[in-house]
PDB file of C-alpha atoms in Angstrom:
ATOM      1  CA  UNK A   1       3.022 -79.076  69.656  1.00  0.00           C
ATOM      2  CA  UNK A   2       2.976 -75.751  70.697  1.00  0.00           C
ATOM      3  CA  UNK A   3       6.916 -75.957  71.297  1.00  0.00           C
ATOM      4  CA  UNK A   4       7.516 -77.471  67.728  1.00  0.00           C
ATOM      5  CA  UNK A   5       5.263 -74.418  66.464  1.00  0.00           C
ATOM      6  CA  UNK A   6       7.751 -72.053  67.706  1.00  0.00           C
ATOM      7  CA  UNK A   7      10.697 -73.399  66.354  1.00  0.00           C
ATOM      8  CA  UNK A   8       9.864 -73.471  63.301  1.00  0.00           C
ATOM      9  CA  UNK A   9       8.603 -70.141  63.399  1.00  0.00           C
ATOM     10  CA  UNK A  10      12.178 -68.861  65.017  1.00  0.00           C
ATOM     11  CA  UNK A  11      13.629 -70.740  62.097  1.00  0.00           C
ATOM     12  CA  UNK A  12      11.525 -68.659  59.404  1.00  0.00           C
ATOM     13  CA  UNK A  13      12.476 -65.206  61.378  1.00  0.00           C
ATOM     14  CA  UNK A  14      16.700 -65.975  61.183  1.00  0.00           C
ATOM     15  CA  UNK A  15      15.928 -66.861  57.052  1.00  0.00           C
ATOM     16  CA  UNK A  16      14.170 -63.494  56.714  1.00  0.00           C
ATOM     17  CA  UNK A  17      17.164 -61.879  58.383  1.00  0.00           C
ATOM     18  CA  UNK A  18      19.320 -63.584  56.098  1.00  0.00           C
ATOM     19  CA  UNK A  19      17.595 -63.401  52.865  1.00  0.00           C
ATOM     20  CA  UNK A  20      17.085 -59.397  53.207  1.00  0.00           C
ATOM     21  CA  UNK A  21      20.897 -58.282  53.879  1.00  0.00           C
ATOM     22  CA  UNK A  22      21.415 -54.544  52.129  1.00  0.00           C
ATOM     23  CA  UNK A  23      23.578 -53.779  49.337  1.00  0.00           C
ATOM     24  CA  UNK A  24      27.217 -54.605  50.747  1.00  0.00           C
ATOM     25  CA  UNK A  25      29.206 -51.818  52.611  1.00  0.00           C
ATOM     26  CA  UNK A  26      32.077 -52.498  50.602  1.00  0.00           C
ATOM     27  CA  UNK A  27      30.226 -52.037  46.960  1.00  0.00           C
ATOM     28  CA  UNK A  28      28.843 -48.906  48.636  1.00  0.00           C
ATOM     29  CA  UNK A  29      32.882 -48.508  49.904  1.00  0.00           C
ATOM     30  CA  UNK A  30      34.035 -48.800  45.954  1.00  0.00           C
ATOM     31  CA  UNK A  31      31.177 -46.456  45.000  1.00  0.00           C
ATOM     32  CA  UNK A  32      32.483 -43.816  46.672  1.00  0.00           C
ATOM     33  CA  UNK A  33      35.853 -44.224  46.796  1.00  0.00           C
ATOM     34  CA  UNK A  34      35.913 -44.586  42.858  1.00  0.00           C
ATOM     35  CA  UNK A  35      34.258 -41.146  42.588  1.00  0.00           C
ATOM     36  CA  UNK A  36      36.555 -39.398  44.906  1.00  0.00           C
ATOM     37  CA  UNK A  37      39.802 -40.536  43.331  1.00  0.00           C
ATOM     38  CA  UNK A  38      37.821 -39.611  39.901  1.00  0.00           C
ATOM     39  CA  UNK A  39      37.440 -36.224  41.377  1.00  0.00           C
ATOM     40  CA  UNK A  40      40.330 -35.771  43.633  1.00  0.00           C
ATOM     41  CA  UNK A  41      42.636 -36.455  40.801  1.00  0.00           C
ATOM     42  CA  UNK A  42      42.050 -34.211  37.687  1.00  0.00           C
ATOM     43  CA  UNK A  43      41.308 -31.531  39.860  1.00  0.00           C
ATOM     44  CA  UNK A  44      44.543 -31.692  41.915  1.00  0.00           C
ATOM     45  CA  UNK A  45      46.329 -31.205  38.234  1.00  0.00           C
ATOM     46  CA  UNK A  46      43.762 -28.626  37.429  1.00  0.00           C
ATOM     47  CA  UNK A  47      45.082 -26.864  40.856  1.00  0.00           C
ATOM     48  CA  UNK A  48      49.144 -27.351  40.371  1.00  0.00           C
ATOM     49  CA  UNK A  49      48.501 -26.455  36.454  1.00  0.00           C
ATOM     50  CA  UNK A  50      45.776 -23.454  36.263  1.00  0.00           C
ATOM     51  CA  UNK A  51      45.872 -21.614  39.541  1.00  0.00           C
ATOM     52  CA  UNK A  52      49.611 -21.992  40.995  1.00  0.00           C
ATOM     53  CA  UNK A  53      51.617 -22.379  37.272  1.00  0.00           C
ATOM     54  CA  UNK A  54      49.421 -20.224  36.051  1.00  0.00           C
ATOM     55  CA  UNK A  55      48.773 -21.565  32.621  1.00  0.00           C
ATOM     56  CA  UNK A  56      45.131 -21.347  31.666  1.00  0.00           C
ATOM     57  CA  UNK A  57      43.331 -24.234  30.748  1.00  0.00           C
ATOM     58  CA  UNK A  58      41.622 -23.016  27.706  1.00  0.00           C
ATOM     59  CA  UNK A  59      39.758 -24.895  24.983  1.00  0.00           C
ATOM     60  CA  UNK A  60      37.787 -23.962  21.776  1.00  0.00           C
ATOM     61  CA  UNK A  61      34.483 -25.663  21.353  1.00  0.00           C
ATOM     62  CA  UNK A  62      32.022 -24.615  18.408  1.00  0.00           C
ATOM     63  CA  UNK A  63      34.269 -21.390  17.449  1.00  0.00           C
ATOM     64  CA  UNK A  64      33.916 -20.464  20.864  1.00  0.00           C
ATOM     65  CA  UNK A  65      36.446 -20.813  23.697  1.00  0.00           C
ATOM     66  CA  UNK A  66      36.359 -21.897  27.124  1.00  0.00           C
ATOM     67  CA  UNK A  67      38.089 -21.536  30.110  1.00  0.00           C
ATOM     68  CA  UNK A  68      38.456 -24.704  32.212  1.00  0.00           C
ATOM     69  CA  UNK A  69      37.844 -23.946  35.314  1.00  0.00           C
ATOM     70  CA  UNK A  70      37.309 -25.921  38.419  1.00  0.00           C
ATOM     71  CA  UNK A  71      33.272 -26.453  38.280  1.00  0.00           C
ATOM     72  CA  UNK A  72      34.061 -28.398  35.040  1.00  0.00           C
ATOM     73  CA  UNK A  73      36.685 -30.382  35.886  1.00  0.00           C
ATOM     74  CA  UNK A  74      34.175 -31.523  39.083  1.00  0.00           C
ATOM     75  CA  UNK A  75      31.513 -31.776  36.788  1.00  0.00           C
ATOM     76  CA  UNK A  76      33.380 -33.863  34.113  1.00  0.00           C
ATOM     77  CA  UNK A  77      34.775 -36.137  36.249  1.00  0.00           C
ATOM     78  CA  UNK A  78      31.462 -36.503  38.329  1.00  0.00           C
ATOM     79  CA  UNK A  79      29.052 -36.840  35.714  1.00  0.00           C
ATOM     80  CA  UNK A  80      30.756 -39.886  33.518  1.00  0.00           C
ATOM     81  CA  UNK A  81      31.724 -41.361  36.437  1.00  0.00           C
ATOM     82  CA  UNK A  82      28.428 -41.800  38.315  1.00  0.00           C
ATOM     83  CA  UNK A  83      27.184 -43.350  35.089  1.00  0.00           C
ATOM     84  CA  UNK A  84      30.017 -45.506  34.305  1.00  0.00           C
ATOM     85  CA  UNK A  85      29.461 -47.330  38.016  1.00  0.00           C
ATOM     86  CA  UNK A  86      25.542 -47.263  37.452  1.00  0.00           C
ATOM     87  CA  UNK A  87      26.271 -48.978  34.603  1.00  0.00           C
ATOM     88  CA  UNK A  88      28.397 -51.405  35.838  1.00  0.00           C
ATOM     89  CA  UNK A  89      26.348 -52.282  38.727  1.00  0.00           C
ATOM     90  CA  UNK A  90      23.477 -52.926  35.866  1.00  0.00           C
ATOM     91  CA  UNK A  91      25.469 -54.801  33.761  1.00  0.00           C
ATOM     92  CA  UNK A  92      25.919 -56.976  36.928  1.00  0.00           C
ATOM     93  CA  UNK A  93      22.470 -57.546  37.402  1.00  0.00           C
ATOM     94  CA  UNK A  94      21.834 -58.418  33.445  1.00  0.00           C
ATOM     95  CA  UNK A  95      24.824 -60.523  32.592  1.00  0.00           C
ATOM     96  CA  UNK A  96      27.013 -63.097  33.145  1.00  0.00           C
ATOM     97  CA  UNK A  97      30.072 -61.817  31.560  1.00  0.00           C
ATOM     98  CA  UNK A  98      29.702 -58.058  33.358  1.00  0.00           C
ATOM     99  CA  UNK A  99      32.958 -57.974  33.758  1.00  0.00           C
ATOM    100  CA  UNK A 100      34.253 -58.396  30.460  1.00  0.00           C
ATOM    101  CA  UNK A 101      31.016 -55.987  29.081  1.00  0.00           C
ATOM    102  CA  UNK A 102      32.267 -53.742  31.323  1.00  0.00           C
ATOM    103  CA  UNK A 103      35.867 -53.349  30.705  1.00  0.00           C
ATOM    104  CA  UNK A 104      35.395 -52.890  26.554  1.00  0.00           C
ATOM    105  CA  UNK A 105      32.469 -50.227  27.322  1.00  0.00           C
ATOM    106  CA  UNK A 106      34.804 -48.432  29.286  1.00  0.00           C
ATOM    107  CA  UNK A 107      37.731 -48.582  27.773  1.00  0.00           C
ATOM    108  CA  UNK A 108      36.029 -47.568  24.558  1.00  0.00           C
ATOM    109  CA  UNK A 109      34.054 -44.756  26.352  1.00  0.00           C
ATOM    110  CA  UNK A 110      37.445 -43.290  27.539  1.00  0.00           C
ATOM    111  CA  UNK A 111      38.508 -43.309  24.242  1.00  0.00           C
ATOM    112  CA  UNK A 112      35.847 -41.353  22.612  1.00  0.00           C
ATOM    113  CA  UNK A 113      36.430 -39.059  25.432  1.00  0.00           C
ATOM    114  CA  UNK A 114      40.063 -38.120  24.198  1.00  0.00           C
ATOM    115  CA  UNK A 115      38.763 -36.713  21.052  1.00  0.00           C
ATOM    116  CA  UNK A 116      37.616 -33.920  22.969  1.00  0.00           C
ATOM    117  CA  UNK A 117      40.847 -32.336  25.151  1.00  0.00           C
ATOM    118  CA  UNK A 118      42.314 -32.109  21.084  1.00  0.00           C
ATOM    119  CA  UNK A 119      40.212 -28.651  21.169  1.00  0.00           C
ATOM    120  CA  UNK A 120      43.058 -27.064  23.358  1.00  0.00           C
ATOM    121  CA  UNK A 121      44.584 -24.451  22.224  1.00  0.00           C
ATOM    122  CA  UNK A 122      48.297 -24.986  23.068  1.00  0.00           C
ATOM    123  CA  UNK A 123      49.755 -28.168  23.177  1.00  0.00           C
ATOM    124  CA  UNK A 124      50.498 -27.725  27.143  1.00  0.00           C
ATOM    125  CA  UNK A 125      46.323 -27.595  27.508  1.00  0.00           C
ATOM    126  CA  UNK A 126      45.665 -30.845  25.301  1.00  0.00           C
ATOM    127  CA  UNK A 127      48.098 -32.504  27.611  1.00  0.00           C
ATOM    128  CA  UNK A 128      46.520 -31.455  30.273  1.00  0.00           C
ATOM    129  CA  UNK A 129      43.006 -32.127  29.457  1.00  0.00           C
ATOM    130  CA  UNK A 130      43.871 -35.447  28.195  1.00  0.00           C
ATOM    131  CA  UNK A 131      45.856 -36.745  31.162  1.00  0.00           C
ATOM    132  CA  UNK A 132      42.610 -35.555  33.132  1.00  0.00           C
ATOM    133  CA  UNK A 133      40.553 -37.885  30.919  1.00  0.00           C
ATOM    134  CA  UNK A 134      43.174 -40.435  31.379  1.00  0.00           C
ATOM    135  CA  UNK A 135      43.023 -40.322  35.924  1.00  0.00           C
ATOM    136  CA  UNK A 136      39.259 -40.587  35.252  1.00  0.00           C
ATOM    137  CA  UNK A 137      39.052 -43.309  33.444  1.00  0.00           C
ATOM    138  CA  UNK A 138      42.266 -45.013  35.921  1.00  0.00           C
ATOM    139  CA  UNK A 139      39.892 -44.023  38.988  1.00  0.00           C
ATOM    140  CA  UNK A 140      36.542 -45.179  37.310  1.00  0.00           C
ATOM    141  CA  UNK A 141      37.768 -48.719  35.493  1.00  0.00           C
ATOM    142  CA  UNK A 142      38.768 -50.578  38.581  1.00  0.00           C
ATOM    143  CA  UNK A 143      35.980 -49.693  40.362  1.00  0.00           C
ATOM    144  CA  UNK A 144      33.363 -50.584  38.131  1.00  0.00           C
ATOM    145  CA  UNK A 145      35.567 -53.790  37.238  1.00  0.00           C
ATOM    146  CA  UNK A 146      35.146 -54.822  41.386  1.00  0.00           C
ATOM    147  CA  UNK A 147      31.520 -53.178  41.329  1.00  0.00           C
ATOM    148  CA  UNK A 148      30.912 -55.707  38.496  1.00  0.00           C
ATOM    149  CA  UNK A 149      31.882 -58.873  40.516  1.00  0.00           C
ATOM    150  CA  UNK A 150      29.296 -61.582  41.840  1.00  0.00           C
TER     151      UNK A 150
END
């Protein structure tokens, strides 16, 4: 009896392992790859446009202007990314159709976001900022897209 007792008991143990596995290494993989391409990206152009072309990266907010300078660029690609894959790794937990929630929040949200590079204040700098916009969004889609699968 005593021998039956323990095999069921070794049985129970290798289901616990099972059943309490951590949070993938390859969603954690997308995570942060996601964010460094959404980083790495805007702020290469930022360096090849602003620092070595020289052309300052200026935009005017609220009659105010701004120069654009690297702590921004960090920050703006940082901040709407970290939420965009929070929120796709939500939406995964809530819904069904994730994926497809997912790709028109996005998409949307990266369109509202081009309304903003329009306050440059030469052409050349609403180019910029918009193509900036544009590798966020082509860093931060995909990887909420596989963040988003079952």
């Amino acid at each position: 009896m005593s021998e039956r007792t323990s095999k069921v008991e070794k049985n129970v143990m290798n289901t616990e392992t099972v059943t309490a596995t951590p949070v993938p290494a390859n969603r954690r993989r997308v995570w942060i790859l996601s964010i460094v391409a959404a980083v790495s990206l805007p702020t290469a152009l930022w360096t090849i446009v602003d620092p070595l072309a020289g052309h300052e990266l200026v935009a005017a907010s609220g009659g105010q202007t701004m120069h654009v300078t690297l702590p921004w660029v960090i920050a703006g690609a940082m901040a709407p990314g970290m939420i965009g894959l929070g929120l796709s790794m939500v939406l995964r937990r809530l819904t069904k159709h994730s994926r497809i929630v997912w790709l028109i929040v996005s998409i949307l949200a990266l369109a509202g976001s081009l309304g903003s590079p329009l306050g440059g204040t030469t052409t050349t700098t609403v180019l910029v900022l918009m193509t900036m916009h544009l590798m966020v969004g082509a860093a931060i889609i995909p990887g909420g897209l596989k963040l988003t699968t079952r």
